[in-house]
Coordinates of C-alpha atoms in Angstrom, one line a residue:
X18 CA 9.9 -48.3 -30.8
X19 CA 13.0 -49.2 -28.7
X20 CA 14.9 -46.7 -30.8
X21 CA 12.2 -43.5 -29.8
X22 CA 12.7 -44.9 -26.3
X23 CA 16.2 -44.2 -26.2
X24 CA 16.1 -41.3 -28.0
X25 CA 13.9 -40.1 -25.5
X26 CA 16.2 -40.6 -22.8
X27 CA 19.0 -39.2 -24.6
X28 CA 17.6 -36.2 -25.0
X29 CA 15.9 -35.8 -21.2
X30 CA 19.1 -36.4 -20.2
X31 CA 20.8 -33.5 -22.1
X32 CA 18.5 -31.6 -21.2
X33 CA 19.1 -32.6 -17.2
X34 CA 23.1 -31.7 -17.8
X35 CA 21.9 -28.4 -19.6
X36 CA 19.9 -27.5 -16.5
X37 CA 22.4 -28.5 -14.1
X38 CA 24.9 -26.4 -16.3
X39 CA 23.1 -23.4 -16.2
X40 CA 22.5 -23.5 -12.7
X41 CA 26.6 -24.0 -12.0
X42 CA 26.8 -21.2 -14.2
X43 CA 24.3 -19.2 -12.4
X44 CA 25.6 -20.3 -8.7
X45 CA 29.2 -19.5 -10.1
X46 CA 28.2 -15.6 -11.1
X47 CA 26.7 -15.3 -7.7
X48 CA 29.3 -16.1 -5.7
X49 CA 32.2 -14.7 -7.5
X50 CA 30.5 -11.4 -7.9
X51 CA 32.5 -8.8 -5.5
X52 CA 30.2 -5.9 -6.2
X53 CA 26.8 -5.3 -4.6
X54 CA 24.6 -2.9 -6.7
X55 CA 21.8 -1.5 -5.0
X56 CA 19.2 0.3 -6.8
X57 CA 17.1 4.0 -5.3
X58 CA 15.1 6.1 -6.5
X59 CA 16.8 9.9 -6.3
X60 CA 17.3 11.7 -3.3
X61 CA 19.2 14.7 -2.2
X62 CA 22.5 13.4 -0.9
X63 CA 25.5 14.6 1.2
X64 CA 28.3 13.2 2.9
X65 CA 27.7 15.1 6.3
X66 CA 24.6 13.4 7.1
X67 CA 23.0 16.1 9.3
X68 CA 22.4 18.1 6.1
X69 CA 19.5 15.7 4.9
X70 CA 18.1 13.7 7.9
X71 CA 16.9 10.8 5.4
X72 CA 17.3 7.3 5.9
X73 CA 18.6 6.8 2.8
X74 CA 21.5 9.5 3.1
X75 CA 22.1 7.8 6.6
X76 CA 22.4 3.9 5.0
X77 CA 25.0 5.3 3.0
X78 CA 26.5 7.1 5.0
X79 CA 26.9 4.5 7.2
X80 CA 28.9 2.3 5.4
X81 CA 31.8 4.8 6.2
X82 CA 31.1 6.6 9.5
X83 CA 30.4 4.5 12.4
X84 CA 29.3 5.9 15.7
X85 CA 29.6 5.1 19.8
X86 CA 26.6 2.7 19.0
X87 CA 24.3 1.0 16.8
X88 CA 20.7 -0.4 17.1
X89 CA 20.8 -4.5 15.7
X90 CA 17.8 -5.5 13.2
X91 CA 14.9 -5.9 16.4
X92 CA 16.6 -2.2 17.3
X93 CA 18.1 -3.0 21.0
X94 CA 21.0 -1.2 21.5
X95 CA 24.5 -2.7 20.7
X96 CA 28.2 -1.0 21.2
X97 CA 30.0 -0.2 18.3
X98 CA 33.1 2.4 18.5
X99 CA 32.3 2.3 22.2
X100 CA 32.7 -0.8 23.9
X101 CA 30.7 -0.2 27.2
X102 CA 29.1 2.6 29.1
X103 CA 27.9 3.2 32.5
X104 CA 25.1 5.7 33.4
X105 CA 26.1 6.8 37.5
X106 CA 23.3 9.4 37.6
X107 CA 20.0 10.6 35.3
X108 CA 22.9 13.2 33.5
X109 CA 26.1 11.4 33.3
X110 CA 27.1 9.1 30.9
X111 CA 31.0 7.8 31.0
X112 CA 31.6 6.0 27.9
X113 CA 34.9 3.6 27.0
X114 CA 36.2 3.9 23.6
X115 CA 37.4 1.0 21.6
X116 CA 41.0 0.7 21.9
X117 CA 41.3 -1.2 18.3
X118 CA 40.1 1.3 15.6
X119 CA 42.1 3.3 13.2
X120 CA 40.1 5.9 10.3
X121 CA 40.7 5.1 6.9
X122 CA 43.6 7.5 6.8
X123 CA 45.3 5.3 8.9
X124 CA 45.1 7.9 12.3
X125 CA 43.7 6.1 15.6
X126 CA 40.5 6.6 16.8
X127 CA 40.4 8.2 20.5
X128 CA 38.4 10.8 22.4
X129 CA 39.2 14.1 20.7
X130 CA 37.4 12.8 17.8
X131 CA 34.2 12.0 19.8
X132 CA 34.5 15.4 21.4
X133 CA 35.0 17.1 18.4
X134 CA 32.4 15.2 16.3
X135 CA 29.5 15.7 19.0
X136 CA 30.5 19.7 19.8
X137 CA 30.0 19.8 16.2
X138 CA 25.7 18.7 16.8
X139 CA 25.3 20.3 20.0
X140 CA 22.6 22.6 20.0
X141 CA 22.3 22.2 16.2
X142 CA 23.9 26.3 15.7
X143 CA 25.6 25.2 12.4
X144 CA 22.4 26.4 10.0
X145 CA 23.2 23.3 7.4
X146 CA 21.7 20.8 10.1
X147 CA 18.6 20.1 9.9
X148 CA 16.2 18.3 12.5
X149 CA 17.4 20.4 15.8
X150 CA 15.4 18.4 17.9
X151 CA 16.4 14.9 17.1
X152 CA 20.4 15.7 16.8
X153 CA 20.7 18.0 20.0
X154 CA 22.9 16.1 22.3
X155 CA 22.0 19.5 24.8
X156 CA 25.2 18.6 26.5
X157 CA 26.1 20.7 29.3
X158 CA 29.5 19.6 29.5
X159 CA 31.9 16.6 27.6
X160 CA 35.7 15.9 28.9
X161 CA 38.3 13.3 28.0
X162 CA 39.8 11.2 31.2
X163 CA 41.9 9.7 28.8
X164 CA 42.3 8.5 25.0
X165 CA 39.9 6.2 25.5
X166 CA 37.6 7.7 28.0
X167 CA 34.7 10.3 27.4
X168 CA 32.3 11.6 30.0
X169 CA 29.7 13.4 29.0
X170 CA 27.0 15.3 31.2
X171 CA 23.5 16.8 30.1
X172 CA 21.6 19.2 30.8
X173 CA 18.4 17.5 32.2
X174 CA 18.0 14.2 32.5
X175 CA 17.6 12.3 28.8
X176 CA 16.0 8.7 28.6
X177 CA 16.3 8.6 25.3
X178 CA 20.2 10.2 24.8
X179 CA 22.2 6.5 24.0
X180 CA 19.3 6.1 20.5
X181 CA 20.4 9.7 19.9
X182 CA 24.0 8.7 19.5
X183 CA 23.0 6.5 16.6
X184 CA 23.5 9.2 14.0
X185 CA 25.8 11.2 15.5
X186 CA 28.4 9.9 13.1
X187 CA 31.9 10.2 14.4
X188 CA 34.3 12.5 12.2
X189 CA 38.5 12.8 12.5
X190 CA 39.1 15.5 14.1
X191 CA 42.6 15.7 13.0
X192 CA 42.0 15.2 9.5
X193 CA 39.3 17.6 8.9
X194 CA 41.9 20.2 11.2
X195 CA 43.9 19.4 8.5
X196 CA 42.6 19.5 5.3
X197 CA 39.1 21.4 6.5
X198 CA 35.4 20.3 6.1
X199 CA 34.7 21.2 2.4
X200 CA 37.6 18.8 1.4
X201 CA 36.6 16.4 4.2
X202 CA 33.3 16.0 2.8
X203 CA 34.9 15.6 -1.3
X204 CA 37.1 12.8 0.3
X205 CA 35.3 11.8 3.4
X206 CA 37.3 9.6 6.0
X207 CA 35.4 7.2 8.6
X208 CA 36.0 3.6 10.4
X209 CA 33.6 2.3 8.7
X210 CA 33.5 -1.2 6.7
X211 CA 33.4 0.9 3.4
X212 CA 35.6 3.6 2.1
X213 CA 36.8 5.5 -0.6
X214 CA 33.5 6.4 -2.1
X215 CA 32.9 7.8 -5.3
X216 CA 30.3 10.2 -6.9
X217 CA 29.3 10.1 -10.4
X218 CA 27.0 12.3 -11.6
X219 CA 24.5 13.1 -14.9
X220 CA 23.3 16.4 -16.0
X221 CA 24.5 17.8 -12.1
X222 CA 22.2 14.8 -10.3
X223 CA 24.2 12.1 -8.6
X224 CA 23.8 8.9 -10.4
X225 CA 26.0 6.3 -8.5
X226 CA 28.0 6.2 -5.1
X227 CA 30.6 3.6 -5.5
X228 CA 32.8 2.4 -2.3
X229 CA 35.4 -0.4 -1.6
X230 CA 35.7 -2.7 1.3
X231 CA 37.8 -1.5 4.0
X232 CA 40.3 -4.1 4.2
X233 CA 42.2 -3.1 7.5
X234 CA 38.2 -2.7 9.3
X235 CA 38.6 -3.3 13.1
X236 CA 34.9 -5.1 12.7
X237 CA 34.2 -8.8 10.6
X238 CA 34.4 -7.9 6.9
X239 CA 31.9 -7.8 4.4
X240 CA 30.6 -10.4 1.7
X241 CA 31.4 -7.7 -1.1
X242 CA 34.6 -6.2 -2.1
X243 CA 33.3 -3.4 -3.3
X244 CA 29.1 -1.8 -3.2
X245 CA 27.4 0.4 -5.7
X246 CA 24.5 2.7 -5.3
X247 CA 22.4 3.6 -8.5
X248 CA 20.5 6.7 -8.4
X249 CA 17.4 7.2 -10.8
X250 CA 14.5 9.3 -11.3
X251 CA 12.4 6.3 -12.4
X252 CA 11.6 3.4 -10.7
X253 CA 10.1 1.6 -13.5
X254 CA 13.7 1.6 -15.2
X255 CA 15.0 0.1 -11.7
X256 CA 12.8 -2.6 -11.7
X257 CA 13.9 -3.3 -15.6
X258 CA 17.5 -3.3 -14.4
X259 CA 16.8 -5.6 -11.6
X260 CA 15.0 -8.0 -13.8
X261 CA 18.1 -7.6 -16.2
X262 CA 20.1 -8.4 -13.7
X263 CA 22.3 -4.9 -13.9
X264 CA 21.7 -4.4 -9.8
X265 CA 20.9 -6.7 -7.4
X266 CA 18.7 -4.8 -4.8
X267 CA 15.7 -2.4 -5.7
X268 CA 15.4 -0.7 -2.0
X269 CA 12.4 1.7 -0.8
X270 CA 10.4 0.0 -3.1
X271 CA 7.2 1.4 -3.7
X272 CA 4.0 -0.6 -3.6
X273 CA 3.1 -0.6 -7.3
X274 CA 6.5 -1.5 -8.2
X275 CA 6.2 -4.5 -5.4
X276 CA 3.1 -5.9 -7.3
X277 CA 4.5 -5.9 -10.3
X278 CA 6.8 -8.4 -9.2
X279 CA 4.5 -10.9 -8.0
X280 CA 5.0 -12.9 -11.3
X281 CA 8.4 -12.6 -11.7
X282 CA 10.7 -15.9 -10.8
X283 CA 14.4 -15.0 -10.4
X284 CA 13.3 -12.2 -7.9
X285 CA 12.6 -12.8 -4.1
X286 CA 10.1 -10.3 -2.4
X287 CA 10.9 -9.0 1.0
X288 CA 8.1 -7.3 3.1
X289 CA 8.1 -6.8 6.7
X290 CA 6.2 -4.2 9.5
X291 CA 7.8 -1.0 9.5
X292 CA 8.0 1.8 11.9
X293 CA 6.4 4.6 9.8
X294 CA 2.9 6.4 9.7
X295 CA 1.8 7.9 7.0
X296 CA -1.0 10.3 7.7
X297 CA -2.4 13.7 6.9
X298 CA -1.3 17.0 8.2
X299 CA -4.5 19.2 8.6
X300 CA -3.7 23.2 8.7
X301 CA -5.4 24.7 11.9
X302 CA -3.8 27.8 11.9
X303 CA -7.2 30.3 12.0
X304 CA -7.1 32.7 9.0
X305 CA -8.3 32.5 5.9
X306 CA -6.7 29.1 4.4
X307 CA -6.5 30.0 0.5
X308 CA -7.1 26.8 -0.4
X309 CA -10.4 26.4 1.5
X310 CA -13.6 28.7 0.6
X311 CA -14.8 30.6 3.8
X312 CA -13.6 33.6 5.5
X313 CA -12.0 31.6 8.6
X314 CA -10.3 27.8 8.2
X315 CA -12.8 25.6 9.5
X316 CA -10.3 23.2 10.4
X317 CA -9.5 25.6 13.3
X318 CA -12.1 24.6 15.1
X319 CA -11.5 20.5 16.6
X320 CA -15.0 19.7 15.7
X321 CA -15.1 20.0 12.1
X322 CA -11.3 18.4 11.7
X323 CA -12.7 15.2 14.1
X324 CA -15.6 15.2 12.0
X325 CA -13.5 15.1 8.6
X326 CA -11.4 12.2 10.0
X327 CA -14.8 10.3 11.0
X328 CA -15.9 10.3 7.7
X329 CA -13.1 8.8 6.4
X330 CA -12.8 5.2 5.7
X331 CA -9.6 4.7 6.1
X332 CA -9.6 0.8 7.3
X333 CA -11.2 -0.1 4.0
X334 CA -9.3 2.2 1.7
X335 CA -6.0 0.5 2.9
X336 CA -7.6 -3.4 3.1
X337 CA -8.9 -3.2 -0.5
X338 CA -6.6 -0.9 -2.6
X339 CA -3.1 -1.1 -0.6
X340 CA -3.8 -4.5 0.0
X341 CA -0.7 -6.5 1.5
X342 CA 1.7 -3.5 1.5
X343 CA 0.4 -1.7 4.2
X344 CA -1.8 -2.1 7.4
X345 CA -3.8 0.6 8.5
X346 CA -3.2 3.1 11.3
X347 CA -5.3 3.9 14.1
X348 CA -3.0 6.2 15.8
X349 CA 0.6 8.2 15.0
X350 CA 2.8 5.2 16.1
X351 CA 3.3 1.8 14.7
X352 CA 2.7 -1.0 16.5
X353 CA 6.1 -2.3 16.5
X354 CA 6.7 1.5 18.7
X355 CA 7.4 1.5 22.4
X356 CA 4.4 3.7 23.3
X357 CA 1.6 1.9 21.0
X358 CA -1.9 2.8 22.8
X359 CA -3.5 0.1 22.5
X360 CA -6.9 1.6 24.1
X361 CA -7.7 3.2 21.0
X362 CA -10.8 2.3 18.9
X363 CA -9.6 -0.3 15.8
X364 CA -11.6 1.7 13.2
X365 CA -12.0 5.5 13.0
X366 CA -15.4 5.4 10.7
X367 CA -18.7 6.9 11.8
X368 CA -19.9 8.4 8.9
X369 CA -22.9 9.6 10.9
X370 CA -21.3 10.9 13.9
X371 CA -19.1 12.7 11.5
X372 CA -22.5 14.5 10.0
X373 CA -24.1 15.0 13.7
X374 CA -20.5 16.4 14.7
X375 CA -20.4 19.2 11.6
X376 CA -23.8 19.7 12.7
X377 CA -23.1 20.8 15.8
X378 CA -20.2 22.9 15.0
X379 CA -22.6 24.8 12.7
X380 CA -20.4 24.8 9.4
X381 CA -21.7 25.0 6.2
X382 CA -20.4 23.1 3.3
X383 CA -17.2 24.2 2.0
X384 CA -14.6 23.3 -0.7
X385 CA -10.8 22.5 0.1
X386 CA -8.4 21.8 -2.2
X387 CA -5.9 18.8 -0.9
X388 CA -2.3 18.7 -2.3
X389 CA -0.1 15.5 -3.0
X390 CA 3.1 14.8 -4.9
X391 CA 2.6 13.2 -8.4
X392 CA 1.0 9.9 -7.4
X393 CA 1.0 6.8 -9.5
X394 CA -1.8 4.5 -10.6
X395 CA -2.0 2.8 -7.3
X396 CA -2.0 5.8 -4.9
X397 CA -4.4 8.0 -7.2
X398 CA -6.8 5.3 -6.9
X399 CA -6.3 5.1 -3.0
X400 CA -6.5 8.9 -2.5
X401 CA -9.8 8.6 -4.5
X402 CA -11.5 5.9 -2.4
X403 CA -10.1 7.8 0.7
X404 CA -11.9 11.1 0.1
X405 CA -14.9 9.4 -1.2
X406 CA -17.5 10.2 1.3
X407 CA -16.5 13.6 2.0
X408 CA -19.4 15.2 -0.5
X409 CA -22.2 13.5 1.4
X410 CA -20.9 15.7 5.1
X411 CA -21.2 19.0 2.5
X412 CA -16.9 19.0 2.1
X413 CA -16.1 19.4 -1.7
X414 CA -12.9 18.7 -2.7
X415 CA -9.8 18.5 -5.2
X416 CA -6.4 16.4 -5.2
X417 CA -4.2 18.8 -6.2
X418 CA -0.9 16.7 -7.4
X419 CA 2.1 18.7 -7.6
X420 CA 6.1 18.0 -7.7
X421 CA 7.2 17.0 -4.3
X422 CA 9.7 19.7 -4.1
X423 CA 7.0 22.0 -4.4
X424 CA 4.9 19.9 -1.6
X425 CA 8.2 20.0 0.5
X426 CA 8.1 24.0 0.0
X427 CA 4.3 24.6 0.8
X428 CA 4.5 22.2 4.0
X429 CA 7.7 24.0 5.5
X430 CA 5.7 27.6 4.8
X431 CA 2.3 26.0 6.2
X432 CA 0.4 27.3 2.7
X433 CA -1.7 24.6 2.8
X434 CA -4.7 23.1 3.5
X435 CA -4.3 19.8 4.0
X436 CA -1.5 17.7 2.3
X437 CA 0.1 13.9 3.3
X438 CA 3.4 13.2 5.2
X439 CA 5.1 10.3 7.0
X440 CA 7.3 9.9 9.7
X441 CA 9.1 7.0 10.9
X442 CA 10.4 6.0 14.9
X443 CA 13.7 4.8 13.7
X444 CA 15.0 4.0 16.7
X445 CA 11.7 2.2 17.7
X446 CA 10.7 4.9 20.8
X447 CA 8.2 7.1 20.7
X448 CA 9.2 10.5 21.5
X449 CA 10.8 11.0 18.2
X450 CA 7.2 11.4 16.8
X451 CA 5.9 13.1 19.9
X452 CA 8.8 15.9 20.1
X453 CA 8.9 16.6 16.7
X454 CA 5.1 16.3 15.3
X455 CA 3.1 17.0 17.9
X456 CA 4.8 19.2 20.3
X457 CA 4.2 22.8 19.3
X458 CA 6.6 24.3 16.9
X459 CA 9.7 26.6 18.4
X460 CA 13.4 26.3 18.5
X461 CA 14.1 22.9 19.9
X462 CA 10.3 21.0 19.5
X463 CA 8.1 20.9 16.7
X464 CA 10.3 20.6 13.9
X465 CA 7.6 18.8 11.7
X466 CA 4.7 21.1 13.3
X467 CA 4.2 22.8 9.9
X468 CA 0.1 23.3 11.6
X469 CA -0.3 25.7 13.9
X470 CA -1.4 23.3 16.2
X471 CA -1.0 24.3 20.0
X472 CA -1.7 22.3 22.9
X473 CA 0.4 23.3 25.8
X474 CA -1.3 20.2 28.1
X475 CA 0.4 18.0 25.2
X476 CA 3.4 19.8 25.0
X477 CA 3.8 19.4 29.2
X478 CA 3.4 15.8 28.7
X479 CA 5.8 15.6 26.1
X480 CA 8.6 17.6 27.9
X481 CA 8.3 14.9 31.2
X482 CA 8.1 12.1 29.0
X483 CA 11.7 12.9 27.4
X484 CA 13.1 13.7 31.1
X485 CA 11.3 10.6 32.6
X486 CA 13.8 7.5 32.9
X487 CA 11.3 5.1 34.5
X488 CA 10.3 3.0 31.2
X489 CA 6.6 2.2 32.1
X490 CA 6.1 5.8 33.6
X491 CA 7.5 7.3 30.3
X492 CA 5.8 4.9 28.2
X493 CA 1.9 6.2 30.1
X494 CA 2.8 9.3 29.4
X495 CA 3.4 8.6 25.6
X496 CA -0.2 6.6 25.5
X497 CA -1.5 10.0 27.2
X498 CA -0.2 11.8 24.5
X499 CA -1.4 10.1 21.8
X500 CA -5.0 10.1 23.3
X501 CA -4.5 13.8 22.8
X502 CA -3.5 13.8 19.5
X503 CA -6.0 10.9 18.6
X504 CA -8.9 13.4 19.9
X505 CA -7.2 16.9 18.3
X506 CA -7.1 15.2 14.4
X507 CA -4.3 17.8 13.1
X508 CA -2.4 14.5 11.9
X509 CA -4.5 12.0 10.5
X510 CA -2.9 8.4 10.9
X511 CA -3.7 6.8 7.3
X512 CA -1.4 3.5 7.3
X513 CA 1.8 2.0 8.4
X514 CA 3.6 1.0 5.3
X515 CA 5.5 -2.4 4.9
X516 CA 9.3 -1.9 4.4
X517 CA 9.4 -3.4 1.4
X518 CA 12.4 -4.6 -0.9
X519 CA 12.8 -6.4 -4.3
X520 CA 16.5 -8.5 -4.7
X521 CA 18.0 -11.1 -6.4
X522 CA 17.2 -14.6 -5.1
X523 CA 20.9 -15.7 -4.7
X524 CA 21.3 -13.4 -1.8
X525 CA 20.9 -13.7 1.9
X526 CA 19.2 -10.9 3.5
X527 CA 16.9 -9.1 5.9
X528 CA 14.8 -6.5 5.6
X529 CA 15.4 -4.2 8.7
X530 CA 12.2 -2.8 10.0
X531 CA 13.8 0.8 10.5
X532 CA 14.3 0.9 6.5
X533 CA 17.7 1.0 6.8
X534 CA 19.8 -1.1 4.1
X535 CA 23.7 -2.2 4.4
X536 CA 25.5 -3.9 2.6
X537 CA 27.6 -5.4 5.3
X538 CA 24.6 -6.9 6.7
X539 CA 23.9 -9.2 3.3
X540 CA 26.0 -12.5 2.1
X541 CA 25.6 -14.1 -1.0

């Protein structure tokens, strides 16, 4: 009996030492690893960031280009390449450069390349950038006091310029003088913590962006020597790499990928309130609609698209099928957004005020066909919950999935009748949303407006809100606009997604509300 005893013991201690082995082992790999791989879906990249406004392109990116400032992870604004500013009147804006920063070409950093990166933006009039609205500096005039010294004036008075700055990514100006923008943009130079990046790509589609550590960087260093993006079409083979360990971040993560990892023990879920709406973009525009079947859209008329957002219910769609990814929307604006109305009502449902409402309007039933991109299990089944009560106001209708670059193609030519889109307040204000959703569409507003919605009382209210520097005035006339939009139903708020990431449990991290990842923000 004694002998089993000790036996026992024997062997519950090898086990113990085996354990504590493998977790040496394990503790070992994580800190001695240098590289951080983080895992995407694919996505149409560049180097000059203002040729896809994405927030992925930008993350990258902005591991090498830095600009004047930076917004931290609760999005209050922080100095980066410039170390202070003063604003002496609503259009002037002096701004003092770091004295301490050289490229990665070993040139200094000074004024001329500030002036010569933000001429390039101004206005927007190179046709590769997209966005006009949101990367128009509309300076009226910039001038260098000195090396270190730029003063900049507008041409009306801009609340909201210093959040612009964030992605104005500052470029050498000598260098690209030098060498010129096509071969800047194959070997791109910044100040930022990473450089010397490195495409690789598969059957023409980039498949990894691999840069090193800047070792000479003006700024505290990263963890990693070295970080790797991987690029793939599927996000199922993602997730099987993370749990192989092969990368050590799966970022954007979708929510059916995020449930799917409920179970799984060496991986740490990260979820936190975004800044994004997701919603649906209703066509108002008044001819026929080929995707509806009368002679004239009903959705012109604000009845009939109130109605159709009425008899939607949204609140229990999102509760029940998207579950802990996402909360639902009641408006165009996250919560987390400076301009949230909070007046609004906290459910949109009214089945029968929808019916009394189409009643009124005097429409008879009608057909519309809805387009989506290619949805997975999850979605399908939320789309089909949505849309569920639509028959019983007389509205027949068909989810139409198609590729997304044919979604992207049929939203920027307005053919459509109604299809989803999302939109995100990066820099945690308001009038990004306002300017470019709901403001009619021309050269510098609208952007997004892909409708044919016009509402020149909205679009007055937008216009003084992004002149007006008084906080709480600018932030009523936000909640104003919103009503408007709330009451008009052209974009129908669905839900605010969670920013949600998958990663390794052996490293430190945040997820950043603005859905922004860098590696220079994570430690092991």
């Amino acid at each position: 009996m004694k002998t089993k005893f000790k036996d026992f013991i024997f062997l519950k201690k090898c086990f113990l030492f085996f354990f504590i082995f493998l977790l040496f082992l394990f503790l070992s790999f994580a800190t001695d690893k240098d590289t951080l791989v983080i895992g995407s879906t694919s996505f149409n990249f560049s180097f000059d960031q203002y040729k896809y406004n994405h927030v992925k392109v930008l993350s990258i990116n902005q591991h090498i280009f830095e600009s004047l400032i930076y917004l931290d992870e609760i999005g209050a604004i922080k100095p980066l390449l410039a170390q202070r500013w003063i604003n002496p009147d609503i259009n002037t804006w002096i701004f003092y450069l770091r004295k301490d920063v050289f490229f990665h070409d070993g040139s200094r950093f000074t004024a001329d390349d500030v002036i010569f990166s933000f001429k390039r933006v101004n206005y927007a009039t190179d046709p590769s950038i997209i966005d006009k609205y949101n990367i128009s500096l509309e300076l009226k005039t910039i001038e260098k006091i000195d090396d270190f010294t730029v003063k900049i004036v507008t041409n009306y008075p801009n609340p909201t310029f210093l959040l612009k700055l964030r992605n104005c990514a500052i470029f050498p100006a000598s260098y690209i003088e030098k060498v010129g923008f096509t071969r800047f943009l194959e070997s791109p130079v910044g100040t930022g913590p990473y450089m010397n990046p490195i495409i690789v790509k598969e059957n023409e589609k980039i498949s990894s962006i691999t840069m090193k550590r800047n070792e000479k960087y003006w700024g505290k260093k990263p963890d990693f020597k070295s970080v790797k993006f991987v690029l793939l079409d599927d996000e199922d083979t993602l997730f099987k790499q993370l749990i192989d360990q092969q990368i050590d971040i799966l970022g954007w993560t979708s929510f059916n990928i995020f449930n799917k990892a409920s179970n799984t023990k060496t991986i740490q879920r990260y979820a936190t309130t975004g800044l994004r709406t997701s919603f649906l973009m209703i066509n108002c525009k008044k001819e026929k609609n080929q995707y509806i079947d009368l002679p004239v859209n009903p959705f012109s008329d604000t009845k009939v698209r109130f109605a159709f957002y009425k008899a939607l219910n949204i609140k229990k769609s999102v509760e029940t099928i998207l579950s802990s990814s996402a909360s639902y929307a009641n408006q165009i604006i996250s919560p987390s957004v400076i301009g949230y109305n909070n007046s609004l009502p906290d459910d949109n449902y009214d089945l029968a005020l929808a019916k009394t409402i189409l009643k009124e309007a005097n429409i008879r039933s009608f057909s519309v066909k809805i387009h989506t991109s290619i949805l997975d299990e999850l979605m399908r089944k939320f789309y089909q919950d949505l849309f569920e009560n639509l028959n019983s106001i007389g509205i027949t209708f068909e989810v139409k999935e198609i590729p997304n670059k044919e979604l992207v193609t049929i939203k920027n030519n307005s053919s459509f009748a109604i299809v989803p889109f999302s939109l995100s307040c990066g820099n945690s204000d308001a009038l990004f949303i306002l300017s470019t959703l709901l403001h009619s569409k021309d050269e510098s507003w609208g952007s997004y407006n892909n409708t044919g919605f016009i509402n020149t009382e909205l679009d007055k209210i937008i216009e003084e809100a992004a002149s007006t520097f008084d906080e709480q005035k600018r932030i009523e006339l936000y909640k104003k606009a919103i009503q408007i939009a709330y009451n008009d139903a052209v974009f129908i708020p669905l839900y605010h997604p969670n920013v949600l990431m998958l990663a390794q449990k052996w490293l430190k991290l945040k997820v950043r509300s603005d859905e922004r990842i860098y590696a220079f923000e994570i430690t092991k």
